[in-house]
Structures are given as C-alpha cells and as structure tokens.
Coordinates of C-alpha atoms in Angstrom, one line a residue:
Chain A
M1 CA 163.8 -67.9 -53.7
T2 CA 165.3 -67.9 -57.0
T3 CA 165.1 -64.9 -59.5
Q4 CA 162.1 -66.5 -61.5
Q5 CA 160.4 -67.9 -58.4
L6 CA 160.2 -64.2 -57.7
E7 CA 159.5 -63.2 -61.4
A8 CA 155.9 -66.0 -61.0
Q9 CA 155.1 -64.1 -57.8
I10 CA 155.3 -60.4 -59.0
R11 CA 153.0 -61.8 -61.8
L12 CA 151.0 -63.6 -60.0
K13 CA 150.1 -61.1 -57.7
K14 CA 149.7 -57.9 -60.1
S15 CA 152.6 -56.3 -57.8
F16 CA 156.2 -55.2 -56.8
L17 CA 155.7 -54.0 -53.2
C18 CA 158.3 -54.4 -50.7
I19 CA 157.4 -52.9 -47.6
G20 CA 160.0 -51.9 -45.1
L21 CA 159.5 -52.7 -41.5
D22 CA 161.3 -50.6 -39.7
V23 CA 160.3 -50.4 -36.4
D24 CA 160.0 -48.0 -33.8
L25 CA 159.1 -47.6 -30.7
N26 CA 158.3 -44.3 -30.6
K27 CA 155.9 -44.2 -34.0
I28 CA 154.0 -47.8 -33.2
P29 CA 150.2 -47.6 -31.9
Q30 CA 151.1 -47.6 -27.7
H31 CA 148.7 -50.5 -27.0
L32 CA 150.4 -52.7 -28.4
L33 CA 153.7 -51.9 -25.9
A34 CA 151.4 -53.7 -23.0
T35 CA 152.6 -57.4 -25.4
E36 CA 155.6 -59.0 -24.6
D37 CA 157.5 -58.0 -28.0
P38 CA 155.2 -55.2 -29.5
I39 CA 158.1 -55.2 -32.5
F40 CA 156.8 -58.0 -33.4
E41 CA 153.1 -57.9 -32.7
F42 CA 153.2 -54.8 -34.8
N43 CA 154.7 -56.9 -37.3
K44 CA 152.7 -60.6 -37.9
A45 CA 149.2 -57.6 -37.2
I46 CA 150.8 -55.8 -40.4
I47 CA 152.4 -59.1 -42.5
D48 CA 148.8 -60.7 -42.1
A49 CA 147.1 -57.7 -42.8
T50 CA 149.6 -57.0 -46.2
H51 CA 151.4 -60.7 -47.7
D52 CA 148.3 -60.8 -50.1
L53 CA 149.9 -57.6 -51.3
C54 CA 153.3 -57.2 -51.5
V55 CA 155.7 -59.7 -52.5
S56 CA 158.5 -58.9 -49.8
Y57 CA 159.2 -58.0 -46.7
K58 CA 162.4 -56.2 -45.3
P59 CA 163.1 -55.5 -41.8
N60 CA 166.7 -52.4 -41.7
T61 CA 168.2 -54.5 -39.4
A62 CA 169.3 -51.3 -37.5
F63 CA 165.7 -51.2 -36.0
Y64 CA 166.2 -54.1 -33.9
E65 CA 170.3 -53.9 -33.3
A66 CA 168.8 -50.7 -31.5
Y67 CA 166.8 -52.6 -28.9
G68 CA 169.8 -54.4 -28.3
I69 CA 168.9 -58.5 -27.3
K70 CA 165.8 -58.3 -27.0
G71 CA 165.2 -56.3 -30.4
W72 CA 167.4 -59.5 -32.5
Q73 CA 164.6 -61.6 -30.5
S74 CA 162.1 -59.5 -32.2
L75 CA 163.4 -59.8 -36.2
E76 CA 164.5 -63.5 -36.0
K77 CA 160.4 -64.8 -34.4
T78 CA 159.9 -61.6 -37.4
I79 CA 161.3 -63.8 -40.5
N80 CA 160.6 -67.2 -38.7
Y81 CA 157.1 -66.1 -38.8
I82 CA 157.1 -64.9 -43.0
N83 CA 159.4 -68.1 -43.6
E84 CA 156.7 -70.8 -41.5
N85 CA 153.8 -68.6 -43.2
Y86 CA 154.0 -67.6 -45.7
P87 CA 156.8 -68.4 -48.1
E88 CA 156.1 -67.6 -51.0
I89 CA 157.6 -64.2 -50.1
F90 CA 161.3 -62.2 -50.8
T91 CA 162.6 -61.6 -47.4
I92 CA 165.5 -59.2 -47.4
A93 CA 167.6 -58.1 -44.6
D94 CA 168.2 -54.5 -45.3
A95 CA 172.3 -54.4 -43.3
K96 CA 174.2 -53.1 -46.2
R97 CA 176.6 -54.6 -44.5
G98 CA 180.5 -55.2 -45.7
D99 CA 184.8 -56.2 -44.9
I100 CA 187.3 -58.4 -45.8
G101 CA 186.3 -61.8 -47.3
N102 CA 186.6 -63.6 -44.5
T103 CA 184.1 -61.7 -42.1
S104 CA 182.1 -60.8 -44.6
S105 CA 181.6 -64.4 -44.8
M106 CA 180.6 -64.8 -41.2
Y107 CA 178.1 -61.7 -41.9
A108 CA 176.5 -63.8 -45.3
K109 CA 175.9 -67.2 -43.3
A110 CA 174.0 -64.5 -39.8
F111 CA 171.2 -63.6 -42.8
F112 CA 171.5 -66.7 -45.4
E113 CA 171.8 -69.4 -42.4
D114 CA 171.2 -68.6 -38.9
L115 CA 168.3 -65.9 -39.5
S116 CA 167.1 -67.9 -43.7
F117 CA 166.6 -64.5 -45.2
D118 CA 166.3 -65.0 -49.5
S119 CA 168.6 -61.5 -49.8
V120 CA 170.5 -59.3 -48.0
T121 CA 171.5 -55.4 -48.8
V122 CA 175.4 -54.9 -49.5
A123 CA 177.7 -52.0 -49.3
P124 CA 180.6 -51.9 -52.1
Y125 CA 182.7 -49.5 -50.6
M126 CA 185.6 -52.6 -50.0
G127 CA 184.8 -53.6 -53.5
K128 CA 185.0 -57.5 -54.6
D129 CA 186.1 -59.9 -51.9
S130 CA 183.8 -57.9 -48.8
V131 CA 181.2 -58.9 -51.4
E132 CA 181.9 -62.4 -53.5
P133 CA 181.5 -64.3 -49.6
F134 CA 177.7 -63.4 -49.9
L135 CA 177.2 -64.3 -53.7
A136 CA 179.2 -67.5 -53.3
F137 CA 174.8 -68.7 -51.5
E138 CA 173.3 -70.0 -54.4
N139 CA 169.9 -69.2 -54.5
K140 CA 170.3 -66.5 -52.5
H141 CA 170.5 -62.6 -53.8
T142 CA 172.6 -60.0 -52.7
I143 CA 171.5 -56.6 -52.8
M144 CA 174.3 -53.4 -52.8
L145 CA 174.2 -50.3 -52.7
A146 CA 173.9 -48.5 -56.3
L147 CA 173.2 -45.4 -55.7
T148 CA 171.1 -44.6 -52.9
S149 CA 167.9 -41.8 -52.5
N150 CA 169.6 -39.8 -49.4
E151 CA 171.0 -36.1 -50.4
G152 CA 174.4 -38.0 -49.1
A153 CA 173.9 -39.7 -52.4
F154 CA 175.7 -37.0 -54.1
D155 CA 178.8 -36.8 -51.9
F156 CA 180.6 -39.8 -53.4
Q157 CA 178.3 -41.8 -55.7
T158 CA 178.0 -39.4 -58.5
L159 CA 181.5 -38.1 -58.7
E160 CA 183.8 -38.6 -62.2
T161 CA 185.4 -41.7 -62.3
N162 CA 187.2 -43.0 -65.7
G163 CA 185.0 -40.3 -66.9
Q164 CA 181.5 -41.7 -65.7
E165 CA 179.9 -40.7 -62.1
L166 CA 180.9 -43.4 -59.2
Y167 CA 178.1 -45.2 -59.4
K168 CA 178.1 -46.6 -62.6
T169 CA 181.5 -47.5 -62.2
V170 CA 180.5 -49.6 -59.6
L171 CA 177.7 -51.2 -61.9
E172 CA 180.7 -52.3 -63.8
T173 CA 182.8 -53.4 -62.3
S174 CA 180.4 -55.4 -60.5
K175 CA 179.3 -57.7 -63.5
N176 CA 182.5 -58.6 -63.5
W177 CA 182.9 -60.9 -60.0
K178 CA 181.6 -64.1 -59.0
N179 CA 178.6 -65.7 -59.2
S180 CA 177.2 -62.0 -60.1
E181 CA 173.7 -63.1 -61.6
N182 CA 172.7 -63.0 -57.4
L183 CA 173.4 -59.8 -57.3
M184 CA 170.5 -57.4 -57.1
Y185 CA 170.8 -53.0 -56.8
V186 CA 169.5 -50.2 -54.3
V187 CA 168.5 -47.1 -56.8
G188 CA 166.6 -44.3 -54.8
A189 CA 163.9 -43.4 -56.6
T190 CA 164.9 -38.8 -56.4
K191 CA 165.8 -39.3 -59.6
A192 CA 164.3 -41.3 -62.2
E193 CA 166.5 -40.3 -64.6
Y194 CA 168.8 -42.0 -63.8
F195 CA 167.1 -45.2 -64.1
T196 CA 167.7 -44.9 -67.9
E197 CA 171.8 -44.6 -67.3
I198 CA 171.7 -47.7 -65.2
R199 CA 169.3 -50.1 -67.7
K200 CA 172.3 -49.2 -70.3
I201 CA 174.2 -51.2 -67.5
V202 CA 172.0 -53.7 -66.0
P203 CA 169.1 -54.5 -68.2
N204 CA 168.1 -57.2 -66.1
S205 CA 169.4 -57.1 -62.9
F206 CA 166.0 -56.6 -59.7
L207 CA 166.4 -52.9 -58.7
L208 CA 165.4 -52.7 -54.9
V209 CA 163.7 -49.1 -55.0
P210 CA 163.7 -47.1 -51.6
G211 CA 162.4 -43.3 -51.8
V212 CA 159.1 -43.5 -53.0
G213 CA 156.2 -41.9 -51.0
A214 CA 157.4 -41.0 -48.0
Q215 CA 161.0 -39.8 -49.9
G216 CA 159.2 -38.1 -52.6
G217 CA 159.9 -39.9 -55.6
S218 CA 157.2 -41.0 -58.1
L219 CA 156.5 -44.7 -58.7
S220 CA 155.1 -44.0 -62.6
E221 CA 158.3 -42.5 -63.7
V222 CA 160.3 -44.5 -61.5
C223 CA 159.4 -47.9 -63.6
K224 CA 158.8 -45.6 -67.2
Y225 CA 162.7 -45.4 -66.7
G226 CA 163.1 -48.8 -64.5
M227 CA 161.2 -51.2 -65.7
S228 CA 163.1 -54.2 -67.1
E229 CA 161.5 -56.8 -69.6
N230 CA 160.9 -58.7 -66.5
V231 CA 159.5 -55.7 -64.4
G232 CA 162.9 -55.9 -62.6
L233 CA 162.1 -53.7 -59.8
L234 CA 161.4 -53.9 -56.6
I235 CA 159.2 -50.7 -54.7
N236 CA 159.7 -50.0 -51.2
S237 CA 157.5 -47.9 -49.4
S238 CA 157.8 -48.5 -45.8
R239 CA 156.8 -45.4 -43.4
G240 CA 153.5 -44.6 -45.8
I241 CA 152.6 -48.1 -45.1
I242 CA 153.7 -49.3 -41.7
Y243 CA 152.3 -46.0 -39.9
A244 CA 149.5 -44.5 -41.9
S245 CA 147.6 -44.6 -38.4
N246 CA 148.9 -45.3 -34.5
G247 CA 145.4 -46.7 -33.6
T248 CA 144.1 -50.0 -33.0
D249 CA 142.9 -50.0 -37.5
F250 CA 146.7 -49.3 -37.8
A251 CA 147.1 -53.1 -39.6
E252 CA 143.5 -52.0 -41.5
K253 CA 144.7 -48.6 -42.8
A254 CA 148.1 -50.2 -43.3
R255 CA 145.9 -52.9 -46.0
E256 CA 144.6 -49.7 -47.7
E257 CA 148.0 -48.2 -47.8
A258 CA 148.8 -51.2 -49.9
L259 CA 146.5 -51.4 -51.3
K260 CA 146.8 -48.1 -53.4
L261 CA 150.2 -48.7 -54.3
Q262 CA 149.3 -52.8 -55.6
V263 CA 146.2 -51.5 -57.2
E264 CA 148.8 -48.8 -59.4
M265 CA 151.6 -51.2 -59.5
E266 CA 148.3 -53.9 -61.1
G267 CA 148.2 -50.2 -63.9
I268 CA 152.0 -50.1 -65.1
L269 CA 151.5 -54.2 -65.3
S270 CA 148.6 -54.1 -67.5
K271 CA 150.0 -51.9 -69.6
K272 CA 153.2 -53.5 -70.1
Chain B
M1 CA 186.2 -41.4 -23.9
T2 CA 188.2 -38.1 -24.9
T3 CA 190.5 -37.7 -27.3
Q4 CA 193.2 -36.9 -24.4
Q5 CA 192.3 -39.9 -22.4
L6 CA 192.8 -42.3 -25.4
E7 CA 196.3 -40.4 -25.9
A8 CA 197.1 -40.6 -21.9
Q9 CA 196.2 -44.0 -22.1
I10 CA 198.5 -44.5 -24.9
R11 CA 202.0 -43.0 -22.3
L12 CA 200.3 -44.4 -19.7
K13 CA 200.4 -47.7 -21.0
K14 CA 203.6 -47.3 -24.0
S15 CA 201.5 -49.3 -26.3
F16 CA 198.9 -47.9 -28.9
L17 CA 197.8 -51.6 -29.4
C18 CA 193.8 -52.9 -30.6
I19 CA 193.4 -56.3 -30.5
G20 CA 190.6 -57.4 -32.5
L21 CA 188.2 -58.9 -30.9
D22 CA 186.7 -61.6 -34.0
V23 CA 186.3 -64.5 -32.4
D24 CA 185.2 -67.9 -35.0
L25 CA 184.3 -71.3 -32.8
N26 CA 186.4 -73.4 -35.2
K27 CA 189.2 -71.7 -33.9
I28 CA 189.1 -71.2 -29.8
P29 CA 190.7 -74.1 -27.7
Q30 CA 188.5 -77.2 -28.0
H31 CA 187.7 -77.2 -24.1
L32 CA 186.3 -73.6 -24.0
L33 CA 183.0 -75.2 -26.5
A34 CA 182.0 -76.9 -23.5
T35 CA 181.4 -73.6 -21.5
E36 CA 178.3 -72.5 -21.4
D37 CA 179.7 -69.1 -23.3
P38 CA 182.4 -69.6 -24.9
I39 CA 182.4 -66.7 -27.0
F40 CA 183.0 -65.2 -24.0
E41 CA 184.5 -66.6 -21.6
F42 CA 187.3 -67.1 -24.1
N43 CA 187.3 -63.1 -24.8
K44 CA 187.5 -63.1 -20.7
A45 CA 190.7 -64.5 -20.6
I46 CA 192.4 -63.2 -23.9
I47 CA 191.1 -59.5 -22.1
D48 CA 192.6 -60.4 -18.4
A49 CA 195.8 -61.3 -19.9
T50 CA 196.0 -58.6 -22.4
H51 CA 194.3 -55.7 -20.8
D52 CA 197.6 -53.6 -19.8
L53 CA 199.7 -54.8 -23.2
C54 CA 196.9 -53.0 -25.2
V55 CA 194.4 -49.9 -25.6
S56 CA 191.8 -50.7 -27.1
Y57 CA 189.3 -54.2 -27.8
K58 CA 187.7 -54.4 -31.0
P59 CA 185.6 -57.4 -31.8
N60 CA 183.8 -57.3 -35.0
T61 CA 180.2 -57.6 -34.9
A62 CA 180.3 -60.2 -37.9
F63 CA 181.5 -63.2 -35.5
Y64 CA 178.5 -62.6 -33.4
E65 CA 175.6 -62.2 -35.8
A66 CA 176.6 -65.3 -37.0
Y67 CA 175.4 -67.5 -33.8
G68 CA 172.5 -64.9 -33.9
I69 CA 171.1 -64.3 -30.7
K70 CA 173.0 -66.5 -28.2
G71 CA 176.1 -64.0 -29.8
W72 CA 174.6 -61.0 -29.7
Q73 CA 174.9 -61.7 -26.2
S74 CA 179.0 -63.2 -25.6
L75 CA 178.9 -59.5 -27.7
E76 CA 177.2 -57.9 -24.9
K77 CA 178.6 -59.6 -21.8
T78 CA 181.7 -59.0 -23.2
I79 CA 181.4 -54.9 -23.4
N80 CA 180.5 -54.8 -20.1
Y81 CA 182.8 -56.9 -19.4
I82 CA 185.5 -54.7 -20.6
N83 CA 183.8 -50.6 -19.1
E84 CA 183.4 -52.7 -15.5
N85 CA 186.9 -54.0 -14.8
Y86 CA 188.9 -51.9 -17.2
P87 CA 187.0 -48.9 -17.7
E88 CA 190.4 -47.4 -19.6
I89 CA 189.9 -49.5 -23.2
F90 CA 188.4 -47.5 -25.6
T91 CA 186.3 -50.0 -27.7
I92 CA 185.8 -50.5 -31.0
A93 CA 182.6 -52.0 -32.2
D94 CA 184.3 -53.0 -35.7
A95 CA 180.8 -52.6 -37.6
K96 CA 180.7 -50.7 -40.7
R97 CA 177.4 -48.8 -40.5
G98 CA 175.8 -46.4 -42.6
D99 CA 172.3 -45.9 -43.8
I100 CA 170.4 -42.9 -43.8
G101 CA 170.4 -40.5 -41.1
N102 CA 167.3 -41.7 -39.5
T103 CA 168.2 -45.6 -39.5
S104 CA 172.4 -44.3 -38.9
S105 CA 170.7 -42.5 -35.3
M106 CA 169.0 -46.4 -34.5
Y107 CA 173.0 -47.5 -35.3
A108 CA 174.2 -44.9 -33.4
K109 CA 172.0 -45.5 -30.3
A110 CA 172.9 -49.9 -30.3
F111 CA 175.8 -48.9 -30.4
F112 CA 177.4 -46.5 -28.1
E113 CA 174.2 -45.9 -25.4
D114 CA 172.5 -49.8 -25.3
L115 CA 176.2 -51.4 -25.9
S116 CA 178.0 -48.6 -24.5
F117 CA 180.9 -48.4 -26.2
D118 CA 183.5 -46.0 -27.3
S119 CA 183.7 -46.3 -31.2
V120 CA 182.2 -48.0 -34.2
T121 CA 183.5 -48.2 -37.6
V122 CA 181.4 -46.5 -40.8
A123 CA 181.1 -46.8 -44.4
P124 CA 181.0 -43.5 -46.2
Y125 CA 179.7 -45.0 -49.3
M126 CA 176.1 -42.8 -48.7
G127 CA 177.7 -40.0 -47.6
K128 CA 177.3 -37.2 -45.0
D129 CA 173.1 -37.4 -43.3
S130 CA 174.1 -41.9 -43.2
V131 CA 177.5 -40.6 -40.6
E132 CA 176.0 -37.4 -38.8
P133 CA 174.1 -39.1 -36.1
F134 CA 177.5 -41.1 -35.5
L135 CA 179.1 -37.5 -35.0
A136 CA 176.9 -35.9 -32.7
F137 CA 176.9 -38.1 -30.0
E138 CA 179.5 -35.9 -27.2
N139 CA 182.7 -38.1 -26.7
K140 CA 181.9 -40.9 -29.0
H141 CA 184.5 -41.3 -31.8
T142 CA 183.4 -43.1 -35.2
I143 CA 185.8 -44.3 -37.8
M144 CA 185.3 -44.3 -41.2
L145 CA 186.1 -46.6 -44.0
A146 CA 189.0 -44.1 -45.8
L147 CA 191.6 -46.9 -47.4
T148 CA 190.9 -50.8 -46.7
S149 CA 193.5 -53.0 -46.2
N150 CA 192.1 -55.9 -48.4
E151 CA 192.6 -56.4 -52.2
G152 CA 188.9 -54.9 -52.8
A153 CA 189.8 -51.5 -51.0
F154 CA 191.8 -51.7 -54.7
D155 CA 188.0 -52.0 -57.1
F156 CA 186.8 -48.4 -56.2
Q157 CA 188.9 -46.3 -53.3
T158 CA 192.0 -45.6 -55.3
L159 CA 190.0 -44.9 -58.7
E160 CA 191.0 -41.2 -59.7
T161 CA 187.9 -38.2 -58.4
N162 CA 188.0 -35.0 -58.8
G163 CA 192.6 -35.7 -60.0
Q164 CA 193.1 -37.5 -56.6
E165 CA 192.0 -40.9 -55.5
L166 CA 188.7 -41.7 -53.5
Y167 CA 190.1 -41.8 -50.0
K168 CA 191.8 -39.2 -49.7
T169 CA 188.1 -37.0 -51.2
V170 CA 186.7 -39.0 -49.1
L171 CA 189.1 -37.7 -45.8
E172 CA 188.9 -34.6 -47.1
T173 CA 185.6 -34.3 -47.4
S174 CA 184.5 -35.6 -44.2
K175 CA 186.5 -33.1 -42.4
N176 CA 183.5 -30.5 -43.4
W177 CA 180.9 -32.4 -41.4
K178 CA 178.8 -31.6 -38.0
N179 CA 181.1 -33.0 -35.4
S180 CA 184.5 -34.0 -37.8
E181 CA 186.4 -33.7 -34.6
N182 CA 184.4 -37.0 -34.0
L183 CA 186.1 -39.0 -36.6
M184 CA 188.6 -41.8 -36.5
Y185 CA 189.7 -43.5 -39.4
V186 CA 190.4 -46.8 -40.8
V187 CA 193.3 -46.4 -43.2
G188 CA 195.3 -50.5 -43.8
A189 CA 198.2 -51.1 -43.7
T190 CA 199.9 -53.1 -46.6
K191 CA 201.5 -49.8 -48.4
A192 CA 202.7 -47.5 -45.7
E193 CA 204.1 -45.0 -48.2
Y194 CA 200.3 -44.5 -48.9
F195 CA 200.4 -42.4 -44.8
T196 CA 202.5 -40.1 -45.9
E197 CA 200.0 -38.4 -48.8
I198 CA 196.8 -39.7 -46.1
R199 CA 198.9 -37.2 -43.1
K200 CA 199.1 -34.4 -45.4
I201 CA 195.1 -34.0 -45.6
V202 CA 194.2 -35.5 -41.7
P203 CA 197.8 -34.9 -39.8
N204 CA 195.5 -35.4 -36.3
S205 CA 193.3 -37.4 -36.9
F206 CA 193.0 -41.4 -35.3
L207 CA 193.9 -44.0 -38.0
L208 CA 192.5 -47.3 -37.1
V209 CA 195.0 -49.2 -39.2
P210 CA 194.4 -53.1 -39.9
G211 CA 196.6 -55.6 -41.6
V212 CA 199.7 -55.6 -39.2
G213 CA 201.0 -59.0 -38.7
A214 CA 198.6 -62.2 -39.8
Q215 CA 198.2 -59.1 -43.3
G216 CA 201.8 -58.2 -43.9
G217 CA 201.7 -54.9 -43.1
S218 CA 204.8 -53.0 -41.7
L219 CA 204.2 -51.7 -37.9
S220 CA 207.4 -50.0 -38.1
E221 CA 206.6 -48.7 -42.4
V222 CA 203.2 -47.0 -41.1
C223 CA 204.9 -45.0 -38.0
K224 CA 207.6 -43.4 -39.6
Y225 CA 204.7 -42.7 -42.1
G226 CA 201.9 -42.1 -40.2
M227 CA 203.4 -41.3 -36.4
S228 CA 200.8 -37.9 -35.8
E229 CA 202.3 -35.2 -33.2
N230 CA 200.6 -37.3 -30.3
V231 CA 200.9 -40.8 -31.8
G232 CA 197.4 -40.8 -33.9
L233 CA 197.2 -44.6 -34.5
L234 CA 195.8 -47.3 -33.4
I235 CA 197.1 -50.6 -34.7
N236 CA 195.1 -53.8 -34.4
S237 CA 195.8 -57.4 -34.3
S238 CA 193.3 -60.3 -34.3
R239 CA 194.7 -63.1 -35.1
G240 CA 198.6 -62.7 -34.8
I241 CA 197.8 -62.8 -31.5
I242 CA 194.4 -64.6 -30.3
Y243 CA 194.9 -67.8 -32.0
A244 CA 198.5 -67.4 -31.1
S245 CA 197.3 -71.5 -29.2
N246 CA 194.3 -73.2 -29.6
G247 CA 195.9 -75.4 -26.5
T248 CA 194.7 -74.2 -23.0
D249 CA 197.7 -72.2 -22.6
F250 CA 196.3 -69.8 -25.0
A251 CA 196.2 -66.7 -22.9
E252 CA 199.5 -66.7 -21.7
K253 CA 201.0 -67.5 -25.2
A254 CA 198.8 -64.2 -27.0
R255 CA 199.8 -62.2 -24.3
E256 CA 203.5 -63.2 -25.6
E257 CA 202.3 -61.7 -28.7
A258 CA 201.2 -58.4 -27.8
L259 CA 203.7 -57.9 -25.8
K260 CA 206.0 -58.6 -28.5
L261 CA 204.8 -55.7 -30.4
Q262 CA 203.5 -53.5 -27.0
V263 CA 207.8 -54.2 -27.1
E264 CA 207.9 -52.3 -30.2
M265 CA 205.9 -49.9 -29.8
E266 CA 207.3 -49.1 -26.4
G267 CA 211.1 -48.8 -28.7
I268 CA 209.3 -46.5 -31.3
L269 CA 207.9 -43.9 -28.7
S270 CA 211.0 -44.0 -26.6
K271 CA 212.2 -42.7 -30.2
K272 CA 209.9 -40.1 -30.8

C-alpha cells in the first residue's frame, strides 16, 4: 500500500485508528477456547466488527510466538484474512526487529513477502545497515522506534547526544538513509509536548502512536501537537478495544469502544 | 543452564566456540533440498559433526522466520534435537527482541519456555522494563546488544552520552536492573581495543562475540583484551564453519573449520 492510499483511507473512513491485535489466551472470552484456533477466531470477530472504523490492524508478533507453531499459524491466518477480505486495511507487523544487513533482509522477507504485511516495526540500535534492507521494499513501510511509551524510554532514548536527545538524533540520522521515504516512526503518547519537537524534524512522516487510552495518553493532545498537513498519525489502541468485554458480546463491545475513538477522530478531522 | 555449568563445559572441551546456525536454503548443499526438512537435516548434520568442539549453538531466528511456519518448525526441531542429544550445550536464540513489559514477557515465554532455549539476545533501546521480564527467568540468560560488529554500530552506539559512548552507558545502566546477574552482552570483534574499556565496566560478564572470521575480527586480539578470569567469552562463527563446503562433505568440512578454532582456543586457554 502506498502512503497516498493510506491517506485516502483516513479521509474516507474519517479515522486514523489502528487496532492492536495483542491476543492473550488468558484474556479472551473463554467460550472461544473450544474452537480449533481461538486466537484466529477472536481476531476474525474483532476485525469483522471494527474494520470500517479503523484504517489499520497491528498484531504484535510476541503474542503469537508465545504459542509456538500454533501461534505462527494464527498470525498467518489473521493477516491472510485481512488481506483477502479487507485489502484497504494498512497492516502492521509489530515485531521490533533489527539485525546486521543480511539478517535484516531475512526478516524483511518474512514480514513483507512471506506474510504480506504492509509494514513492520524495527529497532534503531544497530543503525543504518540494520534498517535499510527493510526500506528497500517498494510500497512497504518500515516503522522505526523513536520515542516509546514505556518507562524504560527514559533510560536511553532521552539521553543527551550531540546536544540533543538520542531519539531526535535517531530521527535526524534516519532521514539520510536510502529510501527513507519508506520510514514511519513509533512515538509514544505519554508526553504530547514531545510531538512539537518531533514535527520539527519529521514534519510529514507518519507516526504510529501507542499509549493512548490504557497507557494514559490523550488523543486530543497528541493531535494538537502531532498532526501533520496530511494527518500523519496512526493512533493505536489494543487492550481498550479488544478486551472491552470477555463475554459472548466481546466483538460488539469492541466495536463500541472503536466507535468512540472514531467519532472523536472525526471531530478532530472536521476542525482541521 | 547455570553460568557455572557453562564455564565447566568450556574447561572440559577446551573451547569457547559458539556456532551460528544461520541457515539459508540458497547456500546449503543442494542434495539436502530433496529431504522433507532441509534446514533441520543441515543443522542435524552440522551439530553431530561439531558438538564436541563447541559449547554453544546460536540459531538466528530471522533465517527461520523467513520460511514461515515451515521455518519455525525447523527451529523447533533443531532446538529439541540439541536439548535431547547434547544437553550440555548452551543454546542461544539470536532473536534481538525487546518490547514493553507485558510484551517482552511473551517473548521470554516463547524462547525460554516454549522452545527451551538457555538464552536469548535482546535489544536495549526500550530500556529497563523491556529487558527485565527476560531476566526474571531462573537459570536463563539474556544477552543484550552493547556494541555490535556491523557498520551501523557507529550510528548510535558510539555517540557521546553522559561523557561516554552510548554502549558504555547501556552496559553501566543495565548492571542496576533486577536480576542483572542473568545478563550477558553482545560485543562485536571488529575493534579488539574496545574490550579493555568494556571489561572495566563488566569485568566478569559473559560476552558473546560475533565478527571473528568472516567479518574480520582476530580471535587472539579479542582474547587478549576481552578474556575475564573465568574466560567470559563465547566466540561466534557462522558462515566460516557451516558453509565451509556445499558438497556432500559439508559436515566434515564444517568440523575441520570448527577444529581449527577449537585448537586455537585450546592454545589460548593453556597459556592462561
């Protein structure tokens, strides 16, 4: 999917919502455990109930790997289900990968070719040659960690380097990498003021924003400081939507939660 | 496996060699492609031919994920084969994972419980709460990236922070994390002099050292500057050993290359 196609979907759906499919067997409705593939059945129901309210789904690979081969099968079925039924959806493999060049190429092949995701999240620590192999894929997107939403973000990401915080150096440096137009960035919502600084460095890039809702960030604050000319935001919500209920009405309740966010987003977009 | 058991194996085998099982179907002997699981057949032959010369095997997960579910099955068969036949081997899942706390817990479960690896490599960018969930597992080891052997290492890892290079801050900071005794570190072999500085910060920790051989590092130099009282080094070689031949003699040739390194290591250990 191209960036323009994603932007068109945002305008069409009046939504820049991304739903995180972080499926934990201990948290899903227990009646699903009797099915052959509870993770897929859960995802399928959530997707069918919410696909018109969001522009993106983001399975976090950890939750699938934790169940071994069965989990990997559920992931494959999930991405195939989205691609076959809702090809307008921007899919994100939240994998946070990164390795030396030839190894990163294998990861890129895994997520972009074998699983046909539109994008994958990567970690920046190993630098240019660990990320460029992902950037080489046309119409695929590489979403690099810049400033994350967890407590540990302040261990290294905000350390002063070259007179500015590390995450800013990461943003700036990455702009010079080959095919950097395929870069997006992960920026947590915990401190909305950071977005002003970030937009000075990457005025137009898409930012994937976790931490709204369950982790405490405010949607309106993030939009106030972080929205670009073409929106440029994908706001992720996982637990707040997918675990809205653990009864048989889980998909319906997930839709209600997604709708609340979509309505709020529509309001923000209409004022733009 | 405990650190003491690993040290005992190093003394017994007179080796601190780790063999990287980075299996690429384009590089393995073509006669294996006719078997049901070429990756596993390749690994099995390499392991049977070299297990007495090394103390560790390190499959890089990227090479398995690139083949989807079939690749994940090959990885599972490989780790099970090692654990059943050579339980004295220290196994490393080279996965370079790292995510927010509850997600890192899922990765730790995947590699330590589901796949029964002794250790896993992790990336430091997301800080303390992204690594501590791995450290919580008893007799399991978390090998964190400090200074890698690739060109991109100099993009961020060597930036000045707090008056010292970032990788040193990463090393120092991590010493204060809960269960930090379960930490080891990845330190590339490209500049042996760096080991002197690193040993000032982590005098006794195990260092996993890629970059000897194919990537140009010198074994004797690394040992000169990097060896601790109890050795404290795992030297990894991947391509130089496993792709020594792509004929039917590949396992035999791999053994010859592993033996060269083991003999060199035995010489170094005898002078200690």
